[in-house]
C-alpha positions as YAML, in Angstrom:
chain: A
units: angstrom
residues:
- id: 1
  name: MET
  ca: [-15.76, 4.28, -3.54]
- id: 2
  name: SER
  ca: [-16.02, 0.71, -2.41]
- id: 3
  name: ASP
  ca: [-13.83, -2.17, -3.59]
- id: 4
  name: GLY
  ca: [-16.97, -3.66, -5.18]
- id: 5
  name: GLU
  ca: [-17.29, -0.80, -7.67]
- id: 6
  name: TYR
  ca: [-16.55, -1.49, -11.35]
- id: 7
  name: PHE
  ca: [-15.72, 0.85, -14.22]
- id: 8
  name: THR
  ca: [-16.05, 0.60, -18.00]
- id: 9
  name: THR
  ca: [-13.02, 0.83, -20.25]
- id: 10
  name: THR
  ca: [-14.06, 4.39, -21.17]
- id: 11
  name: GLN
  ca: [-14.31, 5.42, -17.53]
- id: 12
  name: VAL
  ca: [-10.92, 3.88, -16.72]
- id: 13
  name: GLY
  ca: [-9.40, 5.60, -19.73]
- id: 14
  name: GLU
  ca: [-10.74, 8.98, -18.65]
- id: 15
  name: ARG
  ca: [-9.38, 8.43, -15.15]
- id: 16
  name: LEU
  ca: [-5.95, 7.45, -16.47]
- id: 17
  name: GLY
  ca: [-5.75, 9.95, -19.33]
- id: 18
  name: VAL
  ca: [-5.87, 7.37, -22.14]
- id: 19
  name: THR
  ca: [-8.62, 6.18, -24.46]
- id: 20
  name: GLY
  ca: [-11.01, 3.35, -23.73]
- id: 21
  name: VAL
  ca: [-9.49, 1.56, -26.73]
- id: 22
  name: THR
  ca: [-6.10, 1.68, -25.03]
- id: 23
  name: VAL
  ca: [-7.61, 0.12, -21.87]
- id: 24
  name: LEU
  ca: [-9.21, -2.58, -24.03]
- id: 25
  name: ARG
  ca: [-5.80, -3.33, -25.58]
- id: 26
  name: TRP
  ca: [-4.28, -3.57, -22.11]
- id: 27
  name: ILE
  ca: [-6.98, -6.11, -21.15]
- id: 28
  name: LYS
  ca: [-6.26, -8.19, -24.26]
- id: 29
  name: LEU
  ca: [-2.54, -8.09, -23.53]
- id: 30
  name: GLY
  ca: [-3.13, -9.17, -19.91]
- id: 31
  name: TYR
  ca: [-1.91, -5.89, -18.39]
- id: 32
  name: VAL
  ca: [-5.32, -5.09, -16.96]
- id: 33
  name: HIS
  ca: [-7.72, -7.54, -15.37]
- id: 34
  name: GLY
  ca: [-11.45, -7.16, -15.83]
- id: 35
  name: LYS
  ca: [-14.57, -9.15, -16.52]
- id: 36
  name: ARG
  ca: [-17.19, -9.15, -19.25]
- id: 37
  name: LYS
  ca: [-20.42, -7.21, -18.72]
- id: 38
  name: GLY
  ca: [-22.33, -10.12, -20.25]
- id: 39
  name: VAL
  ca: [-21.83, -13.32, -22.17]
- id: 40
  name: ALA
  ca: [-21.73, -11.86, -25.71]
- id: 41
  name: PRO
  ca: [-18.27, -11.41, -27.24]
- id: 42
  name: LYS
  ca: [-18.91, -7.67, -27.71]
- id: 43
  name: SER
  ca: [-20.57, -7.07, -24.35]
- id: 44
  name: GLY
  ca: [-17.83, -4.81, -23.05]
- id: 45
  name: TRP
  ca: [-15.67, -5.00, -19.97]
- id: 46
  name: LEU
  ca: [-15.82, -4.01, -16.29]
- id: 47
  name: ILE
  ca: [-12.64, -3.24, -14.36]
- id: 48
  name: PRO
  ca: [-12.68, -3.39, -10.53]
- id: 49
  name: GLU
  ca: [-11.67, -0.30, -8.60]
- id: 50
  name: SER
  ca: [-8.72, -2.12, -7.04]
- id: 51
  name: GLU
  ca: [-7.32, -2.73, -10.53]
- id: 52
  name: VAL
  ca: [-7.84, 0.94, -11.44]
- id: 53
  name: ARG
  ca: [-5.95, 2.01, -8.28]
- id: 54
  name: ARG
  ca: [-3.14, -0.40, -9.17]
- id: 55
  name: LEU
  ca: [-2.88, 1.12, -12.65]
- id: 56
  name: GLU
  ca: [-2.89, 4.66, -11.24]
- id: 57
  name: ALA
  ca: [-0.06, 3.73, -8.87]
- id: 58
  name: GLN
  ca: [1.85, 2.00, -11.67]
- id: 59
  name: LEU
  ca: [1.50, 4.99, -14.01]
- id: 60
  name: ALA
  ca: [2.58, 7.34, -11.19]
- id: 61
  name: GLY
  ca: [5.71, 5.23, -10.65]
- id: 62
  name: ASN
  ca: [4.67, 4.16, -7.16]
- id: 63
  name: ILE
  ca: [4.60, 0.44, -7.90]
- id: 64
  name: THR
  ca: [7.41, -2.01, -8.58]
- id: 65
  name: PRO
  ca: [7.47, -4.97, -10.99]
- id: 66
  name: ALA
  ca: [7.30, -7.25, -7.94]
- id: 67
  name: ASP
  ca: [4.05, -5.55, -6.94]
- id: 68
  name: ILE
  ca: [2.65, -6.16, -10.42]
- id: 69
  name: ASP
  ca: [3.65, -9.84, -10.27]
- id: 70
  name: ALA
  ca: [2.04, -10.25, -6.84]
- id: 71
  name: ALA
  ca: [-1.21, -8.62, -8.03]
- id: 72
  name: SER
  ca: [-1.22, -10.77, -11.12]
- id: 73
  name: GLU
  ca: [-0.72, -13.94, -9.12]
- id: 74
  name: ALA
  ca: [-3.51, -12.95, -6.73]
- id: 75
  name: TRP
  ca: [-5.81, -12.35, -9.72]
- id: 76
  name: ASP
  ca: [-4.93, -15.71, -11.25]
- id: 77
  name: ALA
  ca: [-5.63, -17.43, -7.94]
- id: 78
  name: ALA
  ca: [-8.98, -15.68, -7.60]
- id: 79
  name: MET
  ca: [-10.03, -16.20, -11.24]
- id: 80
  name: PRO
  ca: [-8.35, -19.46, -12.43]
- id: 81
  name: ASP
  ca: [-10.84, -20.10, -15.25]
- id: 82
  name: PHE
  ca: [-10.40, -16.61, -16.68]
- id: 83
  name: ALA
  ca: [-6.60, -16.86, -16.54]
- id: 84
  name: GLY
  ca: [-6.74, -20.10, -18.50]
- id: 85
  name: LEU
  ca: [-8.94, -18.53, -21.19]
- id: 86
  name: LEU
  ca: [-6.61, -15.56, -21.46]
- id: 87
  name: ASP
  ca: [-3.59, -17.84, -21.87]
- id: 88
  name: ALA
  ca: [-5.41, -19.86, -24.53]
- id: 89
  name: GLY
  ca: [-6.38, -16.73, -26.45]
- id: 90
  name: GLN
  ca: [-10.07, -17.54, -26.01]
- id: 91
  name: VAL
  ca: [-11.03, -14.19, -24.51]
- id: 92
  name: GLY
  ca: [-12.92, -12.20, -27.13]
- id: 93
  name: GLU
  ca: [-12.68, -8.57, -28.10]
...
């Protein structure tokens, strides 16, 4: 798989052993970073493979809180507009 590959919340849930709804909750809480499939509020989410690998490592206990903070800071730097929307609660369901 390439780093450019994206997965739906359902696919990520299956890979991690949780439901797609759980992954959606994680996105809304800011635990998982993803992007909308389209512009409509109900268009669904796409999660990059790098994020899925981070989650797998975190769930396996192979990642520290410092690693999570570093990944989150890198995401915020790469996607400043999205981070602002998330903080303002403007990201839809």
